[in-house]
Coordinates of C-alpha atoms in Angstrom, one line a residue:
Chain A
M340 CA 78.1 113.6 128.2
R341 CA 75.9 116.1 126.8
Y342 CA 74.3 116.9 130.1
S343 CA 77.3 118.3 131.4
L344 CA 78.7 120.1 128.7
P345 CA 76.7 123.2 128.4
G346 CA 77.0 126.1 131.0
G347 CA 80.8 126.6 131.5
K348 CA 82.7 129.7 131.0
R349 CA 84.4 128.7 128.0
L350 CA 87.4 130.3 129.2
M351 CA 90.1 127.5 128.2
S352 CA 88.7 127.4 124.9
T353 CA 88.3 131.0 124.2
L354 CA 92.3 131.5 125.4
C355 CA 92.8 128.7 122.8
I356 CA 90.9 130.4 119.9
A357 CA 92.3 134.0 120.8
S358 CA 96.2 132.4 121.0
C359 CA 95.8 130.4 117.5
E360 CA 94.3 133.7 115.6
M361 CA 96.8 136.0 117.1
I362 CA 99.6 133.6 115.6
G363 CA 97.5 134.0 112.0
G364 CA 95.8 130.5 112.5
S365 CA 92.4 130.3 111.2
Q366 CA 89.3 130.2 113.6
S367 CA 87.9 127.0 111.8
V368 CA 91.3 125.4 113.0
A369 CA 91.3 126.6 116.5
M370 CA 87.5 125.6 117.1
S371 CA 88.3 122.2 116.7
M372 CA 91.1 122.3 119.4
A373 CA 88.8 124.3 121.8
C374 CA 85.8 121.9 121.3
A375 CA 88.3 119.1 122.6
I376 CA 89.3 121.3 125.3
E377 CA 85.9 121.8 126.3
L378 CA 85.4 118.6 126.2
L379 CA 88.0 117.6 128.6
V380 CA 87.1 120.5 131.0
T381 CA 83.5 119.1 131.4
M382 CA 85.7 116.0 132.0
A383 CA 87.6 117.4 134.6
V384 CA 84.4 118.7 136.2
I385 CA 82.1 115.8 136.3
Q386 CA 85.2 114.0 137.8
D387 CA 85.8 116.8 140.3
D388 CA 82.2 116.6 141.8
L389 CA 82.3 112.6 142.1
P390 CA 81.4 112.0 146.0
C391 CA 85.1 110.4 146.5
L392 CA 86.4 113.8 145.4
D393 CA 84.6 116.8 146.2
N394 CA 81.3 115.7 146.6
D395 CA 79.7 118.5 145.0
D396 CA 76.0 118.3 144.5
L397 CA 75.7 121.1 142.1
R398 CA 77.7 122.1 139.0
R399 CA 77.1 125.2 136.2
G400 CA 73.8 125.9 137.7
K401 CA 72.1 122.1 138.0
P402 CA 72.7 118.9 139.8
S403 CA 76.0 117.7 139.0
N404 CA 76.4 114.8 136.9
H405 CA 76.5 111.6 139.2
K406 CA 73.5 113.1 141.0
V407 CA 71.3 112.7 137.7
F408 CA 73.0 109.9 136.3
G409 CA 74.7 107.5 139.3
E410 CA 78.5 107.7 139.8
A411 CA 79.1 104.7 137.4
T412 CA 77.8 106.8 134.2
A413 CA 79.5 109.8 135.4
I414 CA 83.1 108.2 135.5
L415 CA 82.2 106.4 132.1
A416 CA 80.9 109.8 130.6
C417 CA 84.4 111.1 131.9
Q418 CA 86.2 108.2 129.9
A419 CA 84.1 108.8 126.8
L420 CA 85.0 112.9 126.8
H421 CA 88.5 112.1 127.0
C422 CA 88.2 109.8 124.0
L423 CA 86.2 112.3 122.1
A424 CA 88.4 114.8 122.6
M425 CA 91.3 112.9 121.6
Q426 CA 89.2 111.8 118.3
H427 CA 88.6 115.2 118.0
I428 CA 92.0 116.7 117.3
A429 CA 93.2 113.7 116.0
M430 CA 90.6 114.5 113.0
I431 CA 91.3 118.1 112.5
K432 CA 92.0 118.1 108.6
A433 CA 93.3 121.8 107.7
K434 CA 95.5 123.3 105.3
N435 CA 98.5 124.6 107.1
V436 CA 98.0 122.2 110.1
S437 CA 101.0 119.5 109.8
P438 CA 99.7 116.1 111.7
D439 CA 103.3 116.8 113.6
R440 CA 101.9 119.9 115.2
L441 CA 98.6 117.9 116.0
L442 CA 100.4 115.3 118.0
R443 CA 102.2 117.9 119.5
A444 CA 99.2 119.4 121.0
M445 CA 98.0 116.3 121.9
V446 CA 101.0 115.8 124.2
E447 CA 100.4 119.5 125.8
I448 CA 97.2 118.9 126.3
N449 CA 97.5 115.1 127.9
S450 CA 100.3 116.3 129.8
A451 CA 98.0 119.0 131.5
V452 CA 95.3 116.2 132.3
G453 CA 97.4 113.5 133.5
S454 CA 99.9 112.5 136.5
E455 CA 101.8 115.7 135.7
G456 CA 98.7 117.8 135.6
I457 CA 95.0 117.8 136.7
A458 CA 95.5 114.1 138.2
A459 CA 98.5 115.4 140.2
G460 CA 96.6 118.5 141.3
Q461 CA 93.7 116.4 142.8
I462 CA 96.0 113.8 144.7
M463 CA 97.5 116.6 146.3
D464 CA 94.0 118.4 147.0
I465 CA 92.8 115.5 148.6
N466 CA 96.0 114.7 150.5
S467 CA 95.9 118.3 152.2
E468 CA 92.4 118.5 153.1
G469 CA 91.8 119.4 156.8
K470 CA 95.6 120.1 157.1
E471 CA 97.8 123.0 157.4
V472 CA 98.9 123.9 153.7
S473 CA 101.4 126.5 152.6
L474 CA 101.8 128.9 150.1
S475 CA 103.9 126.6 148.0
E476 CA 101.7 123.5 148.4
L477 CA 98.7 125.6 147.3
N478 CA 100.7 127.0 144.6
F479 CA 101.3 123.2 143.8
I480 CA 97.8 122.3 143.9
H481 CA 96.2 125.3 141.9
R482 CA 99.3 125.0 139.3
H483 CA 98.4 121.0 138.4
K484 CA 94.4 121.3 138.8
T485 CA 93.9 124.6 136.8
G486 CA 97.5 126.3 135.9
K487 CA 98.8 123.8 133.7
F488 CA 95.6 123.0 131.6
I489 CA 95.4 126.9 130.9
E490 CA 98.6 126.9 129.7
A491 CA 98.2 124.0 127.5
S492 CA 94.8 125.3 125.9
I493 CA 97.0 128.4 125.0
V494 CA 100.0 126.6 124.1
S495 CA 98.0 124.0 121.8
G496 CA 96.2 127.1 120.0
V497 CA 99.4 128.6 119.4
V498 CA 101.2 125.6 118.1
I499 CA 98.3 124.4 115.7
G500 CA 98.1 128.1 114.6
G501 CA 101.7 127.3 113.1
G502 CA 103.7 129.5 116.0
N503 CA 107.3 129.0 115.8
E504 CA 109.2 128.2 119.1
E505 CA 109.9 131.7 120.4
E506 CA 106.1 132.2 120.2
I507 CA 105.6 129.2 121.7
E508 CA 107.6 129.7 124.7
R509 CA 106.4 133.2 125.2
M510 CA 102.9 132.1 125.1
R511 CA 103.6 129.3 127.6
N512 CA 105.1 132.0 130.3
F513 CA 101.9 134.0 129.2
G514 CA 99.8 131.0 129.9
K515 CA 101.4 130.4 133.4
Y516 CA 100.9 133.8 134.8
V517 CA 97.0 133.8 133.5
G518 CA 96.9 130.4 135.1
M519 CA 98.1 131.9 138.7
A520 CA 95.7 135.0 138.2
Y521 CA 92.8 133.0 137.2
Q522 CA 93.0 131.0 140.4
L523 CA 93.6 133.8 142.4
W524 CA 90.2 135.2 141.1
N525 CA 88.5 132.4 141.7
D526 CA 89.5 131.9 145.1
I527 CA 88.7 135.8 145.6
V528 CA 85.1 135.7 144.1
D529 CA 84.3 132.5 146.5
V530 CA 84.9 135.0 149.4
I531 CA 83.4 138.3 148.4
G532 CA 81.6 137.8 145.3
S533 CA 77.9 137.4 144.9
P534 CA 76.4 133.6 144.7
E535 CA 76.1 133.9 140.8
M536 CA 79.5 134.8 140.3
R537 CA 81.2 132.2 142.4
E538 CA 81.9 129.0 140.7
K539 CA 81.4 126.7 144.0
T540 CA 79.5 129.1 146.2
G541 CA 82.2 129.2 148.7
R542 CA 82.2 125.5 149.7
D543 CA 85.9 125.3 149.4
M544 CA 86.5 127.8 151.7
M545 CA 83.5 126.6 154.0
R546 CA 85.2 123.0 154.0
D547 CA 88.6 124.2 155.2
K548 CA 90.3 124.0 151.9
A549 CA 93.1 126.1 151.7
T550 CA 92.8 129.4 149.4
Y551 CA 94.9 132.2 148.8
P552 CA 93.0 134.7 150.9
K553 CA 92.8 132.3 153.7
L554 CA 96.6 132.5 153.6
V555 CA 97.4 136.1 152.0
G556 CA 94.6 137.5 152.8
I557 CA 91.8 139.6 150.4
D558 CA 94.1 142.5 149.4
G559 CA 97.1 140.4 149.2
S560 CA 95.6 138.1 146.9
K561 CA 94.3 141.1 144.5
K562 CA 97.7 142.7 144.6
H563 CA 99.4 139.4 143.5
A564 CA 96.6 139.0 140.9
K565 CA 97.3 142.1 139.6
E566 CA 101.1 141.5 139.4
L567 CA 100.7 138.2 137.6
I568 CA 98.5 140.0 134.9
A569 CA 101.2 142.5 134.6
E570 CA 103.6 139.9 133.9
A571 CA 101.5 138.1 131.3
K572 CA 100.8 141.3 129.5
Q573 CA 104.8 141.6 129.3
E574 CA 104.8 138.3 127.4
L575 CA 102.0 139.3 125.2
A576 CA 104.0 142.7 124.6
Y577 CA 106.2 140.5 121.8
F578 CA 103.4 140.1 119.5
D579 CA 101.7 142.6 117.2
P580 CA 99.1 144.5 119.5
T581 CA 96.5 144.8 117.4
R582 CA 96.4 140.8 117.0
A583 CA 97.1 140.3 120.8
A584 CA 94.1 142.7 121.7
P585 CA 91.5 140.2 122.4
L586 CA 94.1 138.2 124.7
D587 CA 94.9 141.5 126.0
H588 CA 90.9 142.2 126.9
L589 CA 90.5 138.1 128.0
V590 CA 93.3 138.8 130.9
N591 CA 91.6 142.0 131.8
F592 CA 88.3 140.1 132.3
I593 CA 89.9 137.6 134.3
V594 CA 90.7 140.0 137.2
S595 CA 88.0 142.5 136.6
F596 CA 86.3 141.4 139.9
G597 CA 89.4 141.4 141.7
N598 CA 90.5 144.8 140.7
N599 CA 87.2 146.6 140.8
N600 CA 86.0 145.6 144.1
Chain B
M796 CA 99.3 103.5 138.1
R797 CA 102.5 101.4 138.7
Y798 CA 100.9 99.2 141.4
S799 CA 98.3 98.0 138.8
L800 CA 100.1 97.5 135.6
P801 CA 101.7 94.2 136.1
G802 CA 100.2 90.8 136.0
G803 CA 98.1 91.2 132.9
K804 CA 97.7 88.8 130.1
R805 CA 99.2 91.2 127.7
L806 CA 97.0 89.6 125.3
M807 CA 96.1 92.8 123.7
S808 CA 99.3 94.2 123.1
T809 CA 100.6 90.8 121.9
L810 CA 98.3 90.8 119.2
C811 CA 99.2 94.6 118.5
I812 CA 102.9 93.5 118.3
A813 CA 102.4 90.5 115.9
S814 CA 100.0 92.3 113.6
C815 CA 102.4 95.0 113.1
E816 CA 105.2 92.4 112.6
M817 CA 103.1 90.8 110.3
I818 CA 102.6 93.5 107.7
G819 CA 106.6 94.4 107.8
G820 CA 106.7 97.0 110.9
S821 CA 109.6 96.8 113.4
Q822 CA 109.3 95.5 116.8
S823 CA 110.5 98.7 117.9
V824 CA 107.5 100.8 116.6
A825 CA 105.0 98.1 117.6
M826 CA 106.2 98.3 121.1
S827 CA 105.4 101.8 121.8
M828 CA 101.9 100.9 120.4
A829 CA 101.7 97.9 122.7
C830 CA 102.7 99.8 125.7
A831 CA 100.0 102.4 125.0
I832 CA 97.4 99.6 124.8
E833 CA 98.4 97.8 127.9
L834 CA 98.3 101.4 129.9
L835 CA 94.7 101.5 128.4
V836 CA 93.8 97.8 129.4
T837 CA 95.3 98.8 132.9
M838 CA 93.0 101.6 133.0
A839 CA 90.0 99.6 131.9
V840 CA 90.6 97.0 134.8
I841 CA 91.1 99.5 137.6
Q842 CA 87.8 101.3 136.4
D843 CA 85.7 98.0 136.2
D844 CA 86.7 97.0 139.6
L845 CA 85.4 100.4 141.2
P846 CA 82.6 100.0 143.8
C847 CA 80.3 101.8 141.3
L848 CA 80.8 99.2 138.4
D849 CA 81.9 95.2 139.3
N850 CA 83.1 96.4 142.7
D851 CA 85.9 93.8 142.5
D852 CA 88.4 93.2 145.6
L853 CA 90.7 91.2 143.6
R854 CA 92.6 91.7 140.2
R855 CA 95.8 90.2 138.8
G856 CA 96.2 88.1 141.7
K857 CA 96.1 91.0 144.4
P858 CA 93.8 93.8 146.0
S859 CA 92.4 95.8 143.1
N860 CA 93.4 99.3 142.7
H861 CA 90.9 101.4 145.0
K862 CA 91.1 98.6 147.9
V863 CA 94.7 99.7 148.3
F864 CA 94.6 103.4 147.5
G865 CA 91.3 104.7 147.7
E866 CA 88.6 105.3 145.2
A867 CA 89.5 108.9 144.4
T868 CA 93.4 107.8 143.6
A869 CA 92.1 105.2 141.4
I870 CA 90.0 107.1 139.3
L871 CA 92.5 109.4 139.2
A872 CA 94.9 106.8 138.1
C873 CA 92.7 105.7 135.6
Q874 CA 92.6 109.5 133.9
A875 CA 96.4 109.9 134.2
L876 CA 97.1 106.3 132.7
H877 CA 94.6 107.3 129.4
C878 CA 96.9 110.5 129.3
L879 CA 100.0 108.6 129.5
A880 CA 99.0 106.2 126.7
M881 CA 98.1 109.2 124.4
Q882 CA 101.5 111.2 125.1
H883 CA 103.2 107.6 124.2
I884 CA 101.5 107.2 121.0
A885 CA 101.8 110.9 119.8
M886 CA 105.7 110.6 120.9
I887 CA 106.5 107.6 118.4
K888 CA 109.5 108.5 116.8
A889 CA 110.4 106.1 114.0
K890 CA 111.4 105.7 110.4
N891 CA 108.6 104.6 108.4
V892 CA 105.7 105.7 110.7
S893 CA 104.1 109.2 109.4
P894 CA 102.5 111.3 111.9
D895 CA 99.4 110.5 110.0
R896 CA 99.3 106.9 110.6
L897 CA 99.8 107.7 114.5
L898 CA 96.9 110.1 114.5
R899 CA 94.8 107.5 112.9
A900 CA 96.1 104.6 115.2
M901 CA 94.9 107.1 118.0
V902 CA 91.4 107.5 116.5
E903 CA 90.8 103.8 116.5
I904 CA 92.1 102.9 120.1
N905 CA 90.1 106.1 121.3
S906 CA 87.0 105.0 119.8
A907 CA 87.3 101.2 121.1
V908 CA 87.8 103.3 124.8
G909 CA 84.7 105.7 124.7
S910 CA 81.1 105.9 123.9
E911 CA 81.2 103.5 121.0
G912 CA 83.6 101.0 122.8
I913 CA 84.2 100.1 126.4
A914 CA 82.2 103.2 128.2
A915 CA 79.2 101.7 126.0
G916 CA 79.7 98.4 126.9
Q917 CA 79.8 99.4 130.7
I918 CA 76.6 101.2 130.3
M919 CA 74.8 98.4 129.0
D920 CA 76.3 96.0 131.1
I921 CA 75.1 98.0 134.3
N922 CA 71.9 98.4 132.9
S923 CA 71.0 94.5 132.3
E924 CA 72.4 93.3 135.5
G925 CA 69.6 91.2 137.2
K926 CA 67.6 91.2 134.1
E927 CA 66.8 88.8 131.3
V928 CA 69.4 89.6 128.7
S929 CA 69.1 88.5 125.2
L930 CA 72.3 86.9 123.0
S931 CA 72.1 90.1 120.8
E932 CA 72.1 91.9 124.2
L933 CA 74.8 89.8 125.3
N934 CA 76.8 90.1 121.8
F935 CA 76.6 94.0 122.4
I936 CA 78.1 93.9 125.7
H937 CA 81.0 91.8 124.8
R938 CA 81.5 93.5 121.5
H939 CA 82.0 96.9 123.3
K940 CA 83.4 95.9 126.7
T941 CA 86.1 93.8 125.0
G942 CA 86.1 93.1 121.4
K943 CA 86.4 96.7 120.2
F944 CA 89.6 96.9 122.0
I945 CA 91.1 94.0 120.8
E946 CA 89.9 94.7 117.1
A947 CA 91.5 98.7 117.6
S948 CA 94.8 96.8 118.9
I949 CA 95.2 94.8 116.0
V950 CA 94.2 97.4 113.5
S951 CA 96.4 100.0 115.0
G952 CA 99.5 97.5 114.6
V953 CA 98.9 97.3 111.3
V954 CA 98.4 100.9 110.9
I955 CA 101.5 101.7 112.3
G956 CA 103.1 98.8 110.5
G957 CA 102.4 100.3 107.3
G958 CA 99.4 98.0 106.0
N959 CA 97.4 99.2 103.2
E960 CA 93.6 99.5 102.9
E961 CA 92.8 96.0 102.0
E962 CA 95.3 94.8 104.9
I963 CA 93.8 97.1 107.3
E964 CA 90.2 96.0 106.4
R965 CA 90.9 92.0 106.7
M966 CA 92.7 92.5 109.9
R967 CA 89.7 94.4 111.3
N968 CA 87.4 91.4 110.3
F969 CA 90.3 89.2 111.9
G970 CA 90.1 91.1 115.0
K971 CA 86.4 91.0 115.3
Y972 CA 86.4 87.5 114.9
V973 CA 89.1 86.8 117.6
G974 CA 87.3 89.8 120.1
M975 CA 84.0 87.6 120.0
A976 CA 86.1 84.0 120.5
Y977 CA 88.1 85.3 123.4
Q978 CA 84.9 86.6 125.3
L979 CA 83.6 83.2 124.9
W980 CA 86.8 81.7 126.2
N981 CA 86.6 84.2 129.2
D982 CA 82.9 83.0 129.6
I983 CA 83.6 79.0 129.5
V984 CA 86.9 79.3 131.9
D985 CA 84.8 81.2 134.2
V986 CA 82.5 78.2 134.9
I987 CA 84.7 75.2 134.3
G988 CA 88.6 76.7 134.5
S989 CA 90.9 76.1 137.6
P990 CA 90.7 79.0 139.9
E991 CA 94.2 80.1 138.6
M992 CA 92.7 80.4 134.9
R993 CA 89.9 82.2 135.9
E994 CA 89.8 86.1 135.1
K995 CA 87.3 86.7 137.5
T996 CA 86.5 84.0 139.8
G997 CA 83.2 82.8 138.1
R998 CA 82.0 86.0 139.9
D999 CA 80.2 87.4 136.9
M1000 CA 78.2 84.0 136.6
M1001 CA 77.7 84.3 140.9
R1002 CA 76.5 87.3 140.6
D1003 CA 73.4 86.5 137.8
K1004 CA 75.5 88.4 135.0
A1005 CA 74.9 87.3 131.3
T1006 CA 77.3 84.9 129.9
Y1007 CA 77.5 82.9 127.0
P1008 CA 77.4 79.2 128.8
K1009 CA 74.3 80.3 130.6
L1010 CA 72.6 81.4 127.3
V1011 CA 74.1 78.8 125.0
G1012 CA 75.3 75.9 127.1
I1013 CA 79.0 75.1 127.5
D1014 CA 79.0 73.0 124.3
G1015 CA 77.3 75.5 122.2
S1016 CA 79.8 78.1 123.6
K1017 CA 82.9 75.9 122.6
K1018 CA 81.3 75.1 119.2
H1019 CA 80.9 78.9 118.4
A1020 CA 84.6 79.7 119.8
K1021 CA 85.7 77.3 117.2
E1022 CA 83.9 78.7 114.1
L1023 CA 84.9 82.2 115.2
I1024 CA 88.4 80.8 115.2
A1025 CA 88.0 79.5 111.6
E1026 CA 86.5 82.4 110.6
A1027 CA 89.4 84.6 111.7
K1028 CA 92.2 82.3 110.1
Q1029 CA 90.3 82.7 106.8
E1030 CA 91.0 86.4 106.9
L1031 CA 94.8 85.5 108.1
A1032 CA 95.0 83.4 105.2
Y1033 CA 95.4 86.5 102.9
F1034 CA 98.7 87.1 104.3
D1035 CA 101.8 85.1 103.8
P1036 CA 101.7 82.2 106.1
T1037 CA 105.2 82.3 107.6
R1038 CA 104.5 86.0 108.7
A1039 CA 101.1 85.3 109.9
A1040 CA 102.6 82.2 112.1
P1041 CA 102.4 83.9 115.4
L1042 CA 99.0 85.3 114.7
D1043 CA 98.1 81.8 113.8
H1044 CA 99.6 80.4 117.1
L1045 CA 97.9 83.2 119.6
V1046 CA 94.4 82.4 117.8
N1047 CA 94.9 78.6 118.8
F1048 CA 96.0 79.5 122.5
I1049 CA 93.1 81.6 123.0
V1050 CA 90.9 78.8 122.6
S1051 CA 93.1 76.3 123.5
F1052 CA 91.2 75.8 126.9
G1053 CA 87.8 75.8 125.2
N1054 CA 89.0 73.0 122.6
N1055 CA 90.7 70.5 125.2
N1056 CA 88.3 70.3 127.9

């Protein structure tokens, strides 16, 4: 568990903290939720690298978990990281965060990890390997493998930050657009980025996995990413611009490579 | 997920319901927690059967999950069952159950599944296969692989049933003894039971895994199981005998085979 935690981009947790703070929540409250989110991200990447799934030997700049500790330990680490994340959320003690909101955040996050989230995306991903994949199927995979978790990271930040229903729904939409743009960015970087920038060294492309650039080209992918970020920013415009500034910069960062190159 | 759910003994969930009702909680409240517990039990057995763990082809009278759906789907089903269990607990809406108690039950259950529970027991189990295992090591494995989850099933029932701290601690002790007795019973049945009664057709014994009967003999195991049940009943004596009757019968059932044969 400790071996695989360091080295991620911390994008999901940063989005959670920035969303929580924008709504008036304290960083200390957001931090516990953010830690839980990173535990779950680590769970997802250990699992994704397993021989029966993506079979990746490298992750976060070093040998993947099962390469070092074996498959059994890697699988058990995933389970234990999931548990630790849940305990972490359940044990948040802070003024202004009601247990009801913690339970709601728990539902959001688990829904994004389970059979309506990451697990669903993985199943679809496995079933489509080597096959012709349509754009709508690719969208399904990305939405479930990554998009919903990004959305849930943002929404859970707003929920524990004390957001009202209107704010929660706006930020859910914001998260949807950001999630889609993020995946496009990843796919683009996999094709044209430097090795250091690549999440998985272009392996998805090499292995004939479906990617956006393959389906709509690099330029089409960049254009779509920009459109999505514009949509995300429209949702953000509902909030106080000063408070929303960190999120505004974050979403610029997500597509900066796609824009500048 | 649906394939592997049917067919278990439902012992953990029955203990949860009986504990909740003994304390004055309603069956409908206990039922949601009990369902979550069975989702987690199913997760644990799918995982336990994986090739890199126990590599079992049969479970609950039919081919194990990975035999039918493949390893990747089995692993993802585990993850999704865990999520579903958490959502199930978080969404319990009932009079007399505060969100605080749901969060507390969540901590109990996850602690029994993660790095201080099932995952820890599995790691120790893997590391000790083929080696000489002492009685204290065997106790560690059983306590973590099964005992803590039985304890947590009982404690979470008491917690959501509205038990006070004294009642929770008594039932935690009760659960400890029941958990140990249960594992002894399983080991004994594996040696002398009929094939229908055997959980895993004596395979642990065949594979040279540590078991109680191997370390202390059948008679010693039976004697110890009886002692543990007597200890469990002492904790139960604190409660109203009429209300405690279902639990009393349940623990008799757990060691009935060990006693009568």
